[in-house]
Every structure is written in C-alpha cells, then in structure tokens.
PDB file of C-alpha atoms in Angstrom:
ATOM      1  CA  UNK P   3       0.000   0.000   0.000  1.00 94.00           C
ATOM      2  CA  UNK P   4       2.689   2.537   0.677  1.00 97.00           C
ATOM      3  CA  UNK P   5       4.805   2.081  -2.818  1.00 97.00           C
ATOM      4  CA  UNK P   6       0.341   2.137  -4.542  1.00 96.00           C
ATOM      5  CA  UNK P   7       0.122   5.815  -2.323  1.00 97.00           C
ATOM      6  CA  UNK P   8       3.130   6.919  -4.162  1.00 97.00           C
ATOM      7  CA  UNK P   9       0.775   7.651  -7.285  1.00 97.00           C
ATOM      8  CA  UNK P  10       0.150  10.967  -5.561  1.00 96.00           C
ATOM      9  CA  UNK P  11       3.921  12.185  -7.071  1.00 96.00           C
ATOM     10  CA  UNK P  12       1.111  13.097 -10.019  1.00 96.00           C
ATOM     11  CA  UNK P  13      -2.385  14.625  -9.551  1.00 97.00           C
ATOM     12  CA  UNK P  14      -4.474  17.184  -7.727  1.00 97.00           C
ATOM     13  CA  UNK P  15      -7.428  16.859  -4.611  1.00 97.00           C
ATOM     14  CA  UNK P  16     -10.116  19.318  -4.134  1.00 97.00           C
ATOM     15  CA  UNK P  17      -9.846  21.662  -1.030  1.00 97.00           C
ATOM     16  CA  UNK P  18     -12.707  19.837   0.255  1.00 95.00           C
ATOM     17  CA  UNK P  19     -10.754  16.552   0.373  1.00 96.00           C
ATOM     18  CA  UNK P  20      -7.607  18.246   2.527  1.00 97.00           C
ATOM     19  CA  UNK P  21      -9.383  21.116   4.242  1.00 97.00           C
ATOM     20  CA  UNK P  22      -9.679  19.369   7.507  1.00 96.00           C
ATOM     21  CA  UNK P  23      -6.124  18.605   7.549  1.00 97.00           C
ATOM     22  CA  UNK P  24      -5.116  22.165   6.803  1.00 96.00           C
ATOM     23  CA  UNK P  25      -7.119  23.376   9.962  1.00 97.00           C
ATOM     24  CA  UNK P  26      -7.269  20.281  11.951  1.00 97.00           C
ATOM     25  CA  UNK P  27      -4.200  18.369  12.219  1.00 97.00           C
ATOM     26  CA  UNK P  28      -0.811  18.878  14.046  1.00 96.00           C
ATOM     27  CA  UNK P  29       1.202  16.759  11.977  1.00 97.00           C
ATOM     28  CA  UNK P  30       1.476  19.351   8.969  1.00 98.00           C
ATOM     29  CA  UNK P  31       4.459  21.643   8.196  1.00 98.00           C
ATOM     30  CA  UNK P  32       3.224  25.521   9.406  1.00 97.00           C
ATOM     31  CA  UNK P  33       4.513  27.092   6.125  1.00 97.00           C
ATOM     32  CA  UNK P  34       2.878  24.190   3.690  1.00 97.00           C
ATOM     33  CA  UNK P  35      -0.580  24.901   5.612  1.00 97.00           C
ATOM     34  CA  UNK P  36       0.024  28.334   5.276  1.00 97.00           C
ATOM     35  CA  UNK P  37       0.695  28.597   1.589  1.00 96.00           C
ATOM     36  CA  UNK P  38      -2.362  26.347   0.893  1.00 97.00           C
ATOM     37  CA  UNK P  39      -4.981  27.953   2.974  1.00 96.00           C
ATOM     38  CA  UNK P  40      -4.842  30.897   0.497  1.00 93.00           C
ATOM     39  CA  UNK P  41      -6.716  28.904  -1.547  1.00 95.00           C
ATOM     40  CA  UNK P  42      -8.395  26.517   0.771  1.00 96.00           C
ATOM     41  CA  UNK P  43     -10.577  29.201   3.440  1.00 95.00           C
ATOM     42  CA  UNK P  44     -11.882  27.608   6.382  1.00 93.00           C
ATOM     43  CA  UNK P  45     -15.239  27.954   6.095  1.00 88.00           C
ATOM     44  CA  UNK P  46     -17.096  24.602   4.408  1.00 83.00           C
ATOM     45  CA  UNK P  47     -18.500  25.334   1.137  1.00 87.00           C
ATOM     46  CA  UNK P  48     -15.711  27.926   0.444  1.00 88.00           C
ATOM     47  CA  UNK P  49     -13.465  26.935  -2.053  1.00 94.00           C
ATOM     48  CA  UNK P  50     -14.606  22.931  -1.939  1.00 95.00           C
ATOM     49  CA  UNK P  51     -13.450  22.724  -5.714  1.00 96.00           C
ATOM     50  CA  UNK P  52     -10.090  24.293  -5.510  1.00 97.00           C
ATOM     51  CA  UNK P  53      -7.302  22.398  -6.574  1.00 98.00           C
ATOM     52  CA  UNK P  54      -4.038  21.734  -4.936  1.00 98.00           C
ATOM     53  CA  UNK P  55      -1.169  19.426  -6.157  1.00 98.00           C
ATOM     54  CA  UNK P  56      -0.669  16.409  -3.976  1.00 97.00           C
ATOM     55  CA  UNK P  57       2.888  16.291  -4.499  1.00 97.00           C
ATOM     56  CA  UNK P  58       4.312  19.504  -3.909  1.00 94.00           C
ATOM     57  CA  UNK P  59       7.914  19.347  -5.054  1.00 95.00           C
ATOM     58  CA  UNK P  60       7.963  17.518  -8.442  1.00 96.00           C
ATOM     59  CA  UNK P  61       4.046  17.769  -9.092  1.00 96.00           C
ATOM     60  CA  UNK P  62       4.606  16.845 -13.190  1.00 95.00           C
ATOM     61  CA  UNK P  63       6.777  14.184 -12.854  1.00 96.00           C
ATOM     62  CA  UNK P  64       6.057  10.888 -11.464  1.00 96.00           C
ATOM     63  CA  UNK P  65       8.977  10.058  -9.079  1.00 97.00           C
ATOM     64  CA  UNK P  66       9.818   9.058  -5.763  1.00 98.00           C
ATOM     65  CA  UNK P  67       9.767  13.377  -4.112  1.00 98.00           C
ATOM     66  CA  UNK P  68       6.299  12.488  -2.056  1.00 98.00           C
ATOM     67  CA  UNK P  69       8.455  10.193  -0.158  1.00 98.00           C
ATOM     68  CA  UNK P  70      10.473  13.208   0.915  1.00 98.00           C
ATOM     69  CA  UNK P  71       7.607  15.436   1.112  1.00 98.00           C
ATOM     70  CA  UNK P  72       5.853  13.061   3.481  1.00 98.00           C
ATOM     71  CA  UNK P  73       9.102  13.082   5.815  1.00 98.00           C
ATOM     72  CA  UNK P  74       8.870  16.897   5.729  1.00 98.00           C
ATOM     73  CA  UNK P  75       5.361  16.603   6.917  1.00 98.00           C
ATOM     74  CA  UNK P  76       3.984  18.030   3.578  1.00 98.00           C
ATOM     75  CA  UNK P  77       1.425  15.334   2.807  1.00 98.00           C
ATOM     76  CA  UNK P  78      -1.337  17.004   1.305  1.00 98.00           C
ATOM     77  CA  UNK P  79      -4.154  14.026   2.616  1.00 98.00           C
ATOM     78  CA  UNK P  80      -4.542  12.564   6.009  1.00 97.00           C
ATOM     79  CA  UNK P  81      -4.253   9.564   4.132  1.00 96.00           C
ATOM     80  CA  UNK P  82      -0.609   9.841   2.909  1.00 97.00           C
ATOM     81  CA  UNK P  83       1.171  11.345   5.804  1.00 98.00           C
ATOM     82  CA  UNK P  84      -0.031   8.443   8.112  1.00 97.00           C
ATOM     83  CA  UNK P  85       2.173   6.782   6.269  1.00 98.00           C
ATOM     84  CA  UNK P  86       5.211   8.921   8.066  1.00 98.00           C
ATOM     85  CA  UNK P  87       4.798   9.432  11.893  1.00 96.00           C
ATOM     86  CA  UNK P  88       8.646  10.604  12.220  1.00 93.00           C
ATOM     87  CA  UNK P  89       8.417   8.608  15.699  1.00 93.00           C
ATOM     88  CA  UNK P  90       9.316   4.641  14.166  1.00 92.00           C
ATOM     89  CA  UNK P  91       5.640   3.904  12.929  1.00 90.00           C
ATOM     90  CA  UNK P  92       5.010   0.675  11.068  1.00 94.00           C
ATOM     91  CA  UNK P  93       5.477   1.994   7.528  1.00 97.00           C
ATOM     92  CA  UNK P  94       8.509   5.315   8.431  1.00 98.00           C
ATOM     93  CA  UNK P  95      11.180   2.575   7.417  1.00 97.00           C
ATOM     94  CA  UNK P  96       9.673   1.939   3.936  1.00 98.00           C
ATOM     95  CA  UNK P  97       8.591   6.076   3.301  1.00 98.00           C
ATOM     96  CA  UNK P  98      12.278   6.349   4.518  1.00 98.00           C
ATOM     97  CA  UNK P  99      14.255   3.994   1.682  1.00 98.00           C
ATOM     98  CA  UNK P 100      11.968   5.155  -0.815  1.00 98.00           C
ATOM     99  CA  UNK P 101      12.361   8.492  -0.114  1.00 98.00           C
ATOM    100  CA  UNK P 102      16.238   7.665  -0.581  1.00 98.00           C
ATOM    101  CA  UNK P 103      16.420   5.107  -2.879  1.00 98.00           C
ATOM    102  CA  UNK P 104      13.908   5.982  -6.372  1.00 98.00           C
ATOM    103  CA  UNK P 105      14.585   2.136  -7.803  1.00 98.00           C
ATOM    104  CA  UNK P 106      13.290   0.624  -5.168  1.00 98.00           C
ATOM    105  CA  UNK P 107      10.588   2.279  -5.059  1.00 98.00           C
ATOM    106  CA  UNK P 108       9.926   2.094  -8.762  1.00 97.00           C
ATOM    107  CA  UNK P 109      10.722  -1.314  -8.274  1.00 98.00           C
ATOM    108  CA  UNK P 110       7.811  -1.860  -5.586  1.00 98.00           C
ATOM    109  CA  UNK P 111       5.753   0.312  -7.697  1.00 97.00           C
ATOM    110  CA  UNK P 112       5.863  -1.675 -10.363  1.00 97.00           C
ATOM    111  CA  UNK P 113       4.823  -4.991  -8.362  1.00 97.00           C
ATOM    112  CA  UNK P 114       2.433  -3.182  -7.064  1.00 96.00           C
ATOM    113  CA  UNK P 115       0.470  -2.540  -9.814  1.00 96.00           C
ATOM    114  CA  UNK P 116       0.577  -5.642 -11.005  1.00 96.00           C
ATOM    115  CA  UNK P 117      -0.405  -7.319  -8.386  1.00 95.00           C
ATOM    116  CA  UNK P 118      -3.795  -5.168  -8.134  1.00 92.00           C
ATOM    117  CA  UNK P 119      -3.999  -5.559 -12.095  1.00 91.00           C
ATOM    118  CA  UNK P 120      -4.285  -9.548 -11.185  1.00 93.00           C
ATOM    119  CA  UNK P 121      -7.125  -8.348  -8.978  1.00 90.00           C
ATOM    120  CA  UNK P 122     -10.269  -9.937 -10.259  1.00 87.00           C
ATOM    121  CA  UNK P 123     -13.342  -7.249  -9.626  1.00 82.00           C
ATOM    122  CA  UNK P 124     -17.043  -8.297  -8.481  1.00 80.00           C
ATOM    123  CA  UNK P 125     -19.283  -8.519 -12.036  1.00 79.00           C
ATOM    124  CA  UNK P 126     -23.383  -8.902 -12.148  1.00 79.00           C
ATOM    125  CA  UNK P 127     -24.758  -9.009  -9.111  1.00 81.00           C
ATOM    126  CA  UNK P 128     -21.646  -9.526  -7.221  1.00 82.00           C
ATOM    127  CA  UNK P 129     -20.496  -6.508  -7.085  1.00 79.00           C
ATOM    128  CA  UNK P 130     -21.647  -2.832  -7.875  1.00 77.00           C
ATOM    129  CA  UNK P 131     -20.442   0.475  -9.264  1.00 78.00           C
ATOM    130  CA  UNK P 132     -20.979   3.205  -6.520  1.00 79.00           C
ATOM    131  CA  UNK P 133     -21.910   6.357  -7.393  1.00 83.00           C
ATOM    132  CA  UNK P 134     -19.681   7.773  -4.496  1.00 84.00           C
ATOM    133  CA  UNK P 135     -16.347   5.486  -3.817  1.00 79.00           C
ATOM    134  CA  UNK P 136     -16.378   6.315  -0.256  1.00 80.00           C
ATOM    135  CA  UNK P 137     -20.082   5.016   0.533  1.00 83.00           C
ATOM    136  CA  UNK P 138     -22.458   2.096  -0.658  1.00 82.00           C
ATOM    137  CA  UNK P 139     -25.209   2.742  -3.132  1.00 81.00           C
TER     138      UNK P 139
END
C-alpha cells in the first residue's frame, strides 16, 4: 500500500478533500498549511473545488519526491502522511528507503500494480459500481 500511495507524485485533490487537515491536524508543516490555505478558506463550502497538487515538489513528474515530502510533513491528505509518523511507525522505514532510494521504489511500484492488475473485480450481481467510492449505493 505505501509504494500504490506513491501515485500521488502526479495529480491534484479538491480543497474539500484536505481542508480538515489544513485546519485540523498537528502533523502538517506551518509554512505548507500556510501557503495552501490561500486557496483553501476555512469555512465549508468555500473553495470545496479548488485544486491543490498532492505532491508539492515535483508535481509533473512521477517520481519518488512524495516520499520526501511526506518526511517533511507536507502530505497534502490525512491519508498519505499516516504513512510517516517521524516517531518509528510501522510503515517510516519503507517512506524512509523510498524516499532515498527511487529504484526501489519504482521497483515496488511496479509490483504493485501488477499485483492489483491480477485483482479480479465483483461482475453482475456480485459486485456494484458506486456512485460515491467512499459510501455504498
């Protein structure tokens, strides 16, 4: 799962997605939050649509930077800077060597992906396609 989050080295997310996290969390760097809330205001409803890049450093190019950004606690979603505490979580060793080391991390990449592309989905009535990922029909 951490070398799959490292797809976020390309992309955007809607203030609405982050905004908590800007306002919220502890675990953020002050002048990243700063220099995002600009175009992310507080209030809900404000700015939901906005666009940020999820990797802040190399946001066109797909390489192994959100690694590093995550260790500078400049993860733009809750859900990729759990994946660096800074303290010795479960995953900090693996953010850590592919922050430092871009084959292996292309390497696991690579797996990855394959590995979920071997993934056989639910068809018929099986399985469904939701409207909205993040809830059931």
């Amino acid at each position: 799962m951490v070398a799959l989050s490292g797809a976020h080295t390309i992309g955007q997310a809607q203030c609405q997605n982050f905004r908590d996290r800007l306002y919220n969390e502890t675990n953020i760097n002050s002048g990243f939050a700063t220099s995002l809330k600009a175009n992310c205001p507080q209030p809900t409803g404000s700015g939901d649509r906005n666009l940020a890049n999820l990797d802040v450093s190399t946001p066109y190019s797909f390489d192994n930077a959100y690694y590093s950004n995550l260790k500078s606690q400049k993860g733009l979603l809750h859900s990729d800077q759990v994946l660096f505490t800074g303290t010795g979580g479960g995953t900090d060793n693996i953010v850590n060597n592919f922050a430092s080391n871009p084959a292996a991390f292309s390497s696991a990449f690579a797996s990855a992906m394959v590995k979920m592309g071997n993934l056989s989905p639910l068809t018929g009535s099986q399985g469904q396609v939701r409207i909205s990922c993040s809830k059931v029909n």
